[in-house]
């Protein structure tokens, strides 16, 4: 599949390198360039592109703000952030970006992003609204879908996302995730824990207080969250009975 892409970076050497690597991939038919977000919007006004490879930290309208604008397009292009920093991971997650590539960019890593973009364009399915958050795995940034997260553990200013197979440390507070994931069924049970309610299989009283069983793990429930958790579990069970 031939892709038309737009590379956006305010640093000319970085833009040249990104455009070179994109052009070198056989799936790319044409690479448009823009030195800032305003120029990128001018290109997008006149040209339909499959994907925007976008730096985040730029003067004026930055990459995150541009991504929010693109997210509102009737047919938005795939967005791939290309950045030297990981502090945009949470916002990227909320925007449902296709990939998050760390600088310096490697050809094989960019090829993986292009495979994802090509996959989105070749499968005739409705757009996926489920967000995914960038996580580091063996030196590679990958997009972890929220549906794979069973529970979350606070670790200082970070959060550890526990899946069925492994866990990932991300730079986001538990409070932020609790607020943003509330509508997706995640419930705060403790100052240090957030769980996916539908995966709770047991709420049990022990000598030290209540615990819940989630995906084989037992997690403490604080006194202040016990009543809300019980109510949520009862409402969820009643909903299942009456469907």
Coordinates of C-alpha atoms in Angstrom, one line a residue:
X1 CA 0.0 0.0 0.0
X2 CA 1.3 3.4 -1.0
X3 CA 1.2 6.0 1.9
X4 CA 1.2 9.7 1.7
X5 CA 2.7 11.1 4.9
X6 CA 3.5 14.5 6.5
X7 CA 6.7 15.0 8.6
X8 CA 6.6 17.9 11.1
X9 CA 9.6 19.1 13.1
X10 CA 10.8 22.6 13.8
X11 CA 14.5 21.5 13.7
X12 CA 15.7 21.3 10.1
X13 CA 18.3 18.5 10.6
X14 CA 15.7 16.4 12.5
X15 CA 13.1 17.1 9.8
X16 CA 15.6 16.1 7.0
X17 CA 16.5 12.8 8.8
X18 CA 12.8 12.0 9.4
X19 CA 11.8 12.7 5.8
X20 CA 14.8 10.7 4.6
X21 CA 13.9 7.6 6.6
X22 CA 10.3 7.8 5.6
X23 CA 11.2 8.1 1.9
X24 CA 13.4 5.1 2.2
X25 CA 10.5 2.9 3.2
X26 CA 8.9 1.2 0.2
X27 CA 5.4 1.7 1.6
X28 CA 5.7 5.5 1.4
X29 CA 4.7 7.1 -1.9
X30 CA 5.3 10.7 -0.9
X31 CA 6.6 12.7 2.1
X32 CA 5.3 16.3 2.7
X33 CA 7.3 18.4 5.1
X34 CA 6.4 21.2 7.5
X35 CA 8.7 23.2 9.9
X36 CA 5.9 24.0 12.4
X37 CA 2.3 23.3 13.2
X38 CA 0.9 26.2 11.3
X39 CA 2.7 25.1 8.1
X40 CA 1.4 21.6 8.7
X41 CA -2.2 22.8 8.8
X42 CA -1.7 24.6 5.5
X43 CA -0.4 21.4 4.0
X44 CA -3.4 19.4 5.4
X45 CA -5.8 22.0 4.1
X46 CA -4.8 21.3 0.5
X47 CA -3.6 17.7 0.8
X48 CA -5.0 14.4 2.1
X49 CA -2.4 12.4 4.0
X50 CA -2.5 9.0 5.6
X51 CA -0.4 9.8 8.6
X52 CA 1.4 12.7 10.3
X53 CA 4.8 12.1 11.9
X54 CA 4.9 14.8 14.5
X55 CA 7.4 16.3 16.9
X56 CA 5.8 17.4 20.2
X57 CA 7.9 20.3 21.5
X58 CA 7.7 23.1 18.9
X59 CA 7.4 26.9 19.3
X60 CA 4.0 28.4 18.9
X61 CA 1.3 25.8 18.3
X62 CA 3.0 22.6 19.6
X63 CA 2.6 19.1 18.4
X64 CA 0.2 18.1 21.1
X65 CA -2.1 21.0 20.3
X66 CA -1.9 20.1 16.6
X67 CA -2.8 16.5 17.3
X68 CA -5.9 17.7 19.2
X69 CA -6.9 19.7 16.1
X70 CA -6.3 16.7 13.8
X71 CA -8.3 14.5 16.2
X72 CA -11.4 16.5 15.4
X73 CA -11.1 16.1 11.6
X74 CA -14.0 14.1 10.1
X75 CA -11.4 11.7 8.7
X76 CA -8.3 12.3 10.8
X77 CA -4.9 11.0 9.6
X78 CA -3.0 8.5 11.8
X79 CA -0.8 10.4 14.2
X80 CA 2.7 9.2 15.2
X81 CA 4.6 11.3 17.7
X82 CA 8.3 11.5 17.1
X83 CA 9.9 13.0 20.2
X84 CA 12.9 12.9 22.5
X85 CA 10.7 13.1 25.6
X86 CA 8.2 10.8 27.3
X87 CA 6.3 13.5 29.3
X88 CA 3.6 13.7 26.6
X89 CA 2.6 10.0 27.0
X90 CA -0.6 10.6 28.9
X91 CA -2.0 13.2 26.5
X92 CA -0.9 11.0 23.6
X93 CA -2.8 8.2 25.2
X94 CA -6.0 10.2 25.5
X95 CA -5.7 11.1 21.8
X96 CA -5.4 7.5 20.7
X97 CA -2.2 8.1 18.7
X98 CA -1.1 5.3 16.4
X99 CA 2.5 5.2 17.8
X100 CA 5.0 7.1 19.9
X101 CA 8.6 7.0 18.6
X102 CA 11.5 8.1 20.6
X103 CA 14.4 10.1 19.1
X104 CA 17.0 9.4 17.8
X105 CA 14.8 7.6 15.3
X106 CA 15.9 4.2 14.0
X107 CA 14.9 3.0 10.6
X108 CA 13.5 -0.3 11.9
X109 CA 11.5 1.5 14.6
X110 CA 10.0 3.8 12.0
X111 CA 9.2 0.8 9.8
X112 CA 7.2 -0.6 12.7
X113 CA 5.2 2.6 12.8
X114 CA 4.6 2.5 9.1
X115 CA 3.3 -1.1 9.4
X116 CA 0.8 0.1 11.9
X117 CA -0.3 3.0 9.7
X118 CA -0.6 0.7 6.7
X119 CA -2.6 -1.7 8.7
X120 CA -5.1 1.0 9.7
X121 CA -5.5 2.0 6.1
X122 CA -5.9 -1.5 4.7
X123 CA -8.5 -2.9 7.1
X124 CA -12.0 -1.6 6.4
X125 CA -13.2 -1.3 10.0
X126 CA -14.7 1.5 12.1
X127 CA -12.1 3.7 13.8
X128 CA -11.0 2.5 17.2
X129 CA -11.9 4.9 20.0
X130 CA -10.1 2.9 22.7
X131 CA -7.0 4.8 23.8
X132 CA -3.6 3.3 24.1
X133 CA -0.7 4.5 26.2
X134 CA 3.0 4.4 25.2
X135 CA 5.1 2.1 27.3
X136 CA 8.7 1.1 27.2
X137 CA 9.5 -2.5 26.5
X138 CA 13.1 -3.7 25.9
X139 CA 14.1 -0.3 24.7
X140 CA 11.2 0.1 22.3
X141 CA 8.1 2.3 22.9
X142 CA 4.9 0.3 22.2
X143 CA 1.2 1.3 22.5
X144 CA -0.6 -0.6 25.2
X145 CA -4.4 -0.7 24.8
X146 CA -6.4 0.2 27.9
X147 CA -8.4 -3.0 27.7
X148 CA -5.3 -5.1 28.6
X149 CA -4.9 -3.3 31.9
X150 CA -6.2 -5.2 34.9
X151 CA -5.2 -3.0 37.7
X152 CA -2.9 0.0 38.4
X153 CA -0.5 0.6 41.3
X154 CA 0.8 4.0 42.4
X155 CA 4.6 4.3 42.6
X156 CA 5.4 7.9 43.6
X157 CA 4.6 10.2 40.7
X158 CA 4.5 7.1 38.4
X159 CA 1.9 4.4 37.9
X160 CA 2.5 0.7 37.2
X161 CA 0.0 -0.8 34.8
X162 CA -0.5 -4.5 35.4
X163 CA -1.7 -6.6 32.5
X164 CA -2.3 -10.4 32.4
X165 CA 1.3 -11.0 31.4
X166 CA 3.5 -8.2 32.7
X167 CA 3.6 -4.7 34.0
X168 CA 4.7 -1.3 32.7
X169 CA 5.8 1.8 34.6
X170 CA 4.5 5.1 33.1
X171 CA 5.0 8.7 34.0
X172 CA 1.4 9.5 35.1
X173 CA -0.1 9.8 38.6
X174 CA -2.7 7.3 39.8
X175 CA -5.1 10.3 40.5
X176 CA -4.9 11.3 36.8
X177 CA -5.7 7.8 35.6
X178 CA -8.5 7.4 38.1
X179 CA -10.1 10.6 36.7
X180 CA -9.6 9.8 33.1
X181 CA -10.5 6.1 33.3
X182 CA -13.6 6.4 35.5
X183 CA -16.0 6.1 32.5
X184 CA -14.1 2.9 31.3
X185 CA -15.0 1.0 34.5
X186 CA -11.8 1.7 36.6
X187 CA -12.5 2.2 40.3
X188 CA -10.2 3.6 43.0
X189 CA -10.0 1.2 45.9
X190 CA -7.1 2.6 47.8
X191 CA -4.7 5.5 47.6
X192 CA -2.3 3.2 45.9
X193 CA -4.6 1.0 43.7
X194 CA -7.0 1.4 40.8
X195 CA -8.8 -1.7 39.5
X196 CA -11.0 -2.6 36.5
X197 CA -14.4 -3.3 38.2
X198 CA -15.5 -6.0 35.8
X199 CA -12.4 -8.1 36.7
X200 CA -13.1 -8.1 40.5
X201 CA -14.0 -11.7 41.4
X202 CA -14.1 -11.4 45.2
X203 CA -14.4 -8.8 47.9
X204 CA -13.4 -10.4 51.2
X205 CA -13.0 -9.2 54.8
X206 CA -9.7 -10.2 56.5
X207 CA -8.2 -9.5 59.8
X208 CA -6.6 -6.3 58.5
X209 CA -9.6 -5.1 56.4
X210 CA -11.1 -5.8 53.0
X211 CA -9.3 -7.1 50.0
X212 CA -10.3 -7.7 46.4
X213 CA -9.2 -10.4 44.1
X214 CA -8.3 -9.2 40.6
X215 CA -6.7 -11.4 38.0
X216 CA -5.1 -13.6 40.7
X217 CA -3.9 -10.7 42.8
X218 CA -5.2 -9.7 46.2
X219 CA -5.3 -5.9 46.7
X220 CA -6.2 -3.9 49.8
X221 CA -9.4 -1.8 49.9
X222 CA -9.2 1.3 52.1
X223 CA -12.0 2.0 54.6
X224 CA -13.0 5.2 52.7
X225 CA -13.4 3.3 49.4
X226 CA -15.2 0.2 50.8
X227 CA -18.8 1.4 50.6
X228 CA -18.5 2.8 47.1
X229 CA -16.8 -0.4 45.9
X230 CA -19.6 -2.5 47.4
X231 CA -22.3 -0.3 45.8
X232 CA -20.6 -0.5 42.4
X233 CA -20.2 -4.3 42.6
X234 CA -23.9 -4.7 43.5
X235 CA -25.1 -2.4 40.8
X236 CA -22.9 -4.2 38.2
X237 CA -24.2 -7.6 39.4
X238 CA -27.9 -6.4 39.2
X239 CA -27.3 -5.1 35.7
X240 CA -25.9 -8.5 34.6
X241 CA -28.9 -10.3 36.1
X242 CA -31.5 -8.1 34.4
X243 CA -30.0 -7.9 31.0

